GROMACS .gro file of C-alpha atoms in nm:
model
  234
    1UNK     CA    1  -0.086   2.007   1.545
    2UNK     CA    2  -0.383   2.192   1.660
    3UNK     CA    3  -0.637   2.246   1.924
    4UNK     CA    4  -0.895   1.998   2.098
    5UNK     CA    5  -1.101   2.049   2.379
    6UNK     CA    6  -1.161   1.722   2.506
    7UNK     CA    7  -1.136   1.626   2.866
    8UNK     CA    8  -0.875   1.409   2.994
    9UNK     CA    9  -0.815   1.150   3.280
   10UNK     CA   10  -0.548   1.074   3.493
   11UNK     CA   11  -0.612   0.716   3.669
   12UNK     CA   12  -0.397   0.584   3.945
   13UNK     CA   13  -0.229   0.270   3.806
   14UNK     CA   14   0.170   0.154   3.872
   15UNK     CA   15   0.290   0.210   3.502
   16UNK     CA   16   0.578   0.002   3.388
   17UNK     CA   17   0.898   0.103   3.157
   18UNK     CA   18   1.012   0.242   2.869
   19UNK     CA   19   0.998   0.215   2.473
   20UNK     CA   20   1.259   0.396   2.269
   21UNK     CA   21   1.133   0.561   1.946
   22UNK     CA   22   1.310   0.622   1.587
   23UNK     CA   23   1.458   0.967   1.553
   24UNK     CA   24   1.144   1.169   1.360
   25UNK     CA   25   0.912   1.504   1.495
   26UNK     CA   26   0.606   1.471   1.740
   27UNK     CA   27   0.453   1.661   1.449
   28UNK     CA   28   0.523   1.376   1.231
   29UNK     CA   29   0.416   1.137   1.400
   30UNK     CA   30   0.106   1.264   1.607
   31UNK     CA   31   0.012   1.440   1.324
   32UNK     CA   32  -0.309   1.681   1.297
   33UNK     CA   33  -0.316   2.032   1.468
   34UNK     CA   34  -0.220   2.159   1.847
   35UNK     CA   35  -0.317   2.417   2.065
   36UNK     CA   36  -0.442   2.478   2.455
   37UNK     CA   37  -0.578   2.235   2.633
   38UNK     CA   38  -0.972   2.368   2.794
   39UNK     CA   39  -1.079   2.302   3.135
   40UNK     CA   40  -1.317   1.974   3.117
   41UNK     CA   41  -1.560   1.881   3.441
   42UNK     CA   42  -1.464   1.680   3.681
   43UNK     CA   43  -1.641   1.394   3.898
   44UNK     CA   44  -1.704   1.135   3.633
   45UNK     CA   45  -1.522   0.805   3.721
   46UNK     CA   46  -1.553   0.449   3.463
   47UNK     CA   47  -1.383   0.130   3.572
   48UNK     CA   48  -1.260  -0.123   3.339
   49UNK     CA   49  -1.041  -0.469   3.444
   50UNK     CA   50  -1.073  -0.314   3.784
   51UNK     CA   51  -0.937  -0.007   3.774
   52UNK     CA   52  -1.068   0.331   3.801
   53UNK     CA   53  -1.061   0.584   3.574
   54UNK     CA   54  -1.107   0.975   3.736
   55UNK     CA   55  -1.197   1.255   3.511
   56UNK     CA   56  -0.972   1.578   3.550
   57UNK     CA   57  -0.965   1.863   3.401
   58UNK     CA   58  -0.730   1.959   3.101
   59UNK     CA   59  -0.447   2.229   3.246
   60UNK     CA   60  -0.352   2.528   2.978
   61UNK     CA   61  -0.059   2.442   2.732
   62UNK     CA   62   0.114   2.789   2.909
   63UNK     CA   63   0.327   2.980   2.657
   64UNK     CA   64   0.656   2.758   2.654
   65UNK     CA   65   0.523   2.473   2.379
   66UNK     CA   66   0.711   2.450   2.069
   67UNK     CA   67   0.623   2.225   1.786
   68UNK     CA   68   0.828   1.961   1.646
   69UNK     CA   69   0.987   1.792   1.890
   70UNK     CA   70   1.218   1.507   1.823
   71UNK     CA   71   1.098   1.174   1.894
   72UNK     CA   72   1.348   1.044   2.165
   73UNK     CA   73   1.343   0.902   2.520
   74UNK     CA   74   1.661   1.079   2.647
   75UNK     CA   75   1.568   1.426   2.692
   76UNK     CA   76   1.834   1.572   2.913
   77UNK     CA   77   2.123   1.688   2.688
   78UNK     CA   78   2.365   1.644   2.970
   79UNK     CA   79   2.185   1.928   3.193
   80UNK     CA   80   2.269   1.922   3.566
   81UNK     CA   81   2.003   1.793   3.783
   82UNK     CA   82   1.863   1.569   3.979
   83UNK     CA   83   1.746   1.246   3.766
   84UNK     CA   84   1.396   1.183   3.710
   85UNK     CA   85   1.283   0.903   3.470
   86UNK     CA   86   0.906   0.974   3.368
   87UNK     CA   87   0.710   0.587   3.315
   88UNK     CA   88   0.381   0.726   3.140
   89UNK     CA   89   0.141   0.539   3.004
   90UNK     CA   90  -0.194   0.610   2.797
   91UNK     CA   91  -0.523   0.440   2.836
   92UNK     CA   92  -0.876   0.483   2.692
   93UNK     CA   93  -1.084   0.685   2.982
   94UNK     CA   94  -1.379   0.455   2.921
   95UNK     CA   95  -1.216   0.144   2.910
   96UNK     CA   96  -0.928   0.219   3.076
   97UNK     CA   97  -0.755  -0.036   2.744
   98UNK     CA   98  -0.365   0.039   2.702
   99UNK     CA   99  -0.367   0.293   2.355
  100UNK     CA  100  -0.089   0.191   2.141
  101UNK     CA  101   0.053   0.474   1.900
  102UNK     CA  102   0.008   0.780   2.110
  103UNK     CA  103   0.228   1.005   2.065
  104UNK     CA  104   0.291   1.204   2.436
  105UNK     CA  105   0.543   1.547   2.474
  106UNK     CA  106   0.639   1.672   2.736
  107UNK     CA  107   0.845   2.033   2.799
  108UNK     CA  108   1.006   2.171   3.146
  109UNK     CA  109   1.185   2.414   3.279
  110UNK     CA  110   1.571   2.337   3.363
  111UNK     CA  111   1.747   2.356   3.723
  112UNK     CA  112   1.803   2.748   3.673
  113UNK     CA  113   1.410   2.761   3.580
  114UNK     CA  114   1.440   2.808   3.212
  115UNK     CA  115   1.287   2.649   2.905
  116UNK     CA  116   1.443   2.625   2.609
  117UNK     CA  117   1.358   2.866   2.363
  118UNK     CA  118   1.288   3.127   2.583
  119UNK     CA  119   1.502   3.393   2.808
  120UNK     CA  120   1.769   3.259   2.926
  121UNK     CA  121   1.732   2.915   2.756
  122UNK     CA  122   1.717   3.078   2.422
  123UNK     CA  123   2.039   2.933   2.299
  124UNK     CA  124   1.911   2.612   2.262
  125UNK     CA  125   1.550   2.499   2.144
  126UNK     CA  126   1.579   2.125   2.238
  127UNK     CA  127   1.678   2.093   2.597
  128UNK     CA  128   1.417   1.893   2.832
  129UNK     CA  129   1.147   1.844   2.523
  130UNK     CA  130   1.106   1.600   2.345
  131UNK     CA  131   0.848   1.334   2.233
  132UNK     CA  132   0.786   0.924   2.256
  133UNK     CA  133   0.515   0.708   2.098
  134UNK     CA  134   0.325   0.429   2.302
  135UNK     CA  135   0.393   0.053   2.287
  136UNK     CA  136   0.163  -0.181   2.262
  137UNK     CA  137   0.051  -0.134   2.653
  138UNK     CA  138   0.035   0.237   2.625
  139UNK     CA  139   0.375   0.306   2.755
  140UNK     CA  140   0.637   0.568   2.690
  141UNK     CA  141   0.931   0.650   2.923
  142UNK     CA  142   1.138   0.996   2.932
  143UNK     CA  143   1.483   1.064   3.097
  144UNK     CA  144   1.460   1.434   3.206
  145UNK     CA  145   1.599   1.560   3.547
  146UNK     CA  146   1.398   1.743   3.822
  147UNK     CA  147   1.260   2.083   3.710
  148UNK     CA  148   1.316   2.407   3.850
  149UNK     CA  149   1.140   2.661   3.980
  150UNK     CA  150   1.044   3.006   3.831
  151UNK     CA  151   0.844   3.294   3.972
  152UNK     CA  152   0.466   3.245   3.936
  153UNK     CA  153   0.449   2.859   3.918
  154UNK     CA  154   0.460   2.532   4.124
  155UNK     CA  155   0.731   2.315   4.017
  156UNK     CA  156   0.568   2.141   3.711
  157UNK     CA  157   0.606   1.952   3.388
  158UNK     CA  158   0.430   1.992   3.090
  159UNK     CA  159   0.280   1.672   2.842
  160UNK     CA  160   0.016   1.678   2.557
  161UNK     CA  161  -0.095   1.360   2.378
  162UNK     CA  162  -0.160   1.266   2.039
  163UNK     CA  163  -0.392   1.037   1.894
  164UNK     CA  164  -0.462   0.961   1.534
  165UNK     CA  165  -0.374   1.319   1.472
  166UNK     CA  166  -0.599   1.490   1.741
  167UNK     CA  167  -0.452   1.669   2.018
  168UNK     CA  168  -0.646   1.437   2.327
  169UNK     CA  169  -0.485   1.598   2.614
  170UNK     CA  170  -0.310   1.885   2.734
  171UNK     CA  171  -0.188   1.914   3.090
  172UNK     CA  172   0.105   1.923   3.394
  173UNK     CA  173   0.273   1.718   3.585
  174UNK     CA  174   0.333   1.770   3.966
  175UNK     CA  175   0.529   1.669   4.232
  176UNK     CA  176   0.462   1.648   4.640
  177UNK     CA  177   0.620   2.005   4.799
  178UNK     CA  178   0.815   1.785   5.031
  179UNK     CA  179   1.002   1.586   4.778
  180UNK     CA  180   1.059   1.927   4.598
  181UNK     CA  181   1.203   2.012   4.930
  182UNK     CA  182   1.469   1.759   4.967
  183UNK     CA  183   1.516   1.754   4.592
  184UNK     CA  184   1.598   2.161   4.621
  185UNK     CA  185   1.816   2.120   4.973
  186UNK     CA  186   2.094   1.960   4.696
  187UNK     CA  187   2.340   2.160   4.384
  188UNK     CA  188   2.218   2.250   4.116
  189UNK     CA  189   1.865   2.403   4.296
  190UNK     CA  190   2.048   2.484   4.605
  191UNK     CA  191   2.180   2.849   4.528
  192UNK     CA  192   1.880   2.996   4.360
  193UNK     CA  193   1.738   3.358   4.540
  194UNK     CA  194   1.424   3.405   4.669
  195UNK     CA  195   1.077   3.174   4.789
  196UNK     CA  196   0.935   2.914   4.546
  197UNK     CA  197   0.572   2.876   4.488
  198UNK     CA  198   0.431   2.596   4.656
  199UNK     CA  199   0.148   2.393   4.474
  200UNK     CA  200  -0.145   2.567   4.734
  201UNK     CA  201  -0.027   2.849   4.569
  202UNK     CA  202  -0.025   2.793   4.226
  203UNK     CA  203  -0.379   2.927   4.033
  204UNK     CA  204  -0.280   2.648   3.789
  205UNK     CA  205  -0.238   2.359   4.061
  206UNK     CA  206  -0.580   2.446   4.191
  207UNK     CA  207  -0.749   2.332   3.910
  208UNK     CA  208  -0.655   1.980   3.857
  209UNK     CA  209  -0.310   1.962   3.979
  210UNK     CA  210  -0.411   1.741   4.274
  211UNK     CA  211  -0.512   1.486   4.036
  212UNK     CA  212  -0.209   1.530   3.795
  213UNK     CA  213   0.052   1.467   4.063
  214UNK     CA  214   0.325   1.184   3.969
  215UNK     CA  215   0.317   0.863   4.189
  216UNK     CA  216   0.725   0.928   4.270
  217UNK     CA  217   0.963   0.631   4.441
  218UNK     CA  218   1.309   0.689   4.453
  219UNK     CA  219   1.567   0.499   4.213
  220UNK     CA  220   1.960   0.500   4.283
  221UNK     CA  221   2.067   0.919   4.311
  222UNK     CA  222   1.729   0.990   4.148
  223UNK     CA  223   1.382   0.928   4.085
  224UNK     CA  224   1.059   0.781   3.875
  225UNK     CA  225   0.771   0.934   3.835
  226UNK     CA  226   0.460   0.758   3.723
  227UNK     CA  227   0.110   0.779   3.585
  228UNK     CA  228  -0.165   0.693   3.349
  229UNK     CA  229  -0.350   0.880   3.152
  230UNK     CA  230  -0.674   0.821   3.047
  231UNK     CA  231  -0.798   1.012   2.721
  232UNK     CA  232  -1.115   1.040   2.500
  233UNK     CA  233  -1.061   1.021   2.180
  234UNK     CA  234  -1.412   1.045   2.021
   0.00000   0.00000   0.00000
């Protein structure tokens, strides 16, 4: 997988739920090369079927990605946590037309704050990653829980999408500070030491985040997050 520098949107539409995917690699079946996302401008909007599309910029891949993530909708791994269920869904940026075949990821930190791979998650290199390819209306759905905190950073989570090989979009995934609040008030976030960024806070947040923050309603003991996510792909 490798590096593309094209700008992204995120457009506010209610997405719907979820597609399960054979067990395979991201790399498999995105395809093509990865790397960082780049900053694109923002202030371009398109409408298509009456709904807007807002151009935001890409956010940087940070240094937690690894390659090769299985291809599943059940990310979790039987974590603690609060649940989250992530409905995403692709769309062309011009057009804002459903793209079938996308392959998204997405990567976050754990209650305690770490990612697998790294530090204190290093036992494992699978935990809260993993990969899903669109249906035919652009859909993909993740079962993750909550992410923690760690020094430095806004409570976040991390997705890149795939399109006929190309990396289309690199970004994050935020959530309101006061849902974070209520979420953290609660085992397994409750006992960690010391202040949390906030989004205002966050360098990262600044640029783009606003735009990138997940439509959340609450569902049973946990929650959904939602949003589409309009790419260019030429």
């Amino acid at each position: 997988m490798g590096a593309a520098g094209l700008a992204a949107v995120a457009a506010a539409c209610t997405t719907g739920s979820s597609v399960d995917a054979p067990t395979t690699t991201a790399a498999g079946a995105g395809g093509g090369s990865t790397g960082s996302g780049t900053t694109g401008a923002g202030g371009s909007t398109g409408s298509a079927n009456g709904v807007a599309c807002v151009l935001t910029p890409e956010q940087t891949e940070g240094p937690f990605y690894l390659p090769d993530e299985a291809l599943r909708s059940d990310v979790t791994e039987g974590l603690p946590g609060t649940a989250l269920r992530l409905d995403l869904t692709v769309a062309d940026a011009s057009t804002c037309a459903a793209i079938p075949n996308a392959t998204v990821e997405v990567w976050q930190a754990d209650a305690a704050g770490d990612y697998s791979g790294f530090g204190g998650g290093a036992s494992s290199s699978t935990f809260l990653r993993g990969g899903q390819v669109s249906d035919v209306n652009g859909k993909v759905a993740f079962d993750t829980i909550y992410p923690g905190w760690y020094p430095g950073r806004t409570v976040h989570i991390h997705v890149k999408v795939h399109v006929g090989g190309d990396v289309v979009h690199t970004g994050q995934l935020y959530f309101h500070d006061a849902l974070t609040d209520r979420v953290f008030a609660a085992p397994p976030y409750d006992d960690r030491p010391g202040p949390r960024t906030l989004n205002d806070q966050d360098a990262i947040y600044g640029n783009g985040g606003r735009e990138s923050t997940l439509d959340v309603s609450k569902q049973g003991k946990g929650y959904v997050g939602t949003m589409t996510m309009g790419v260019r792909t030429s």
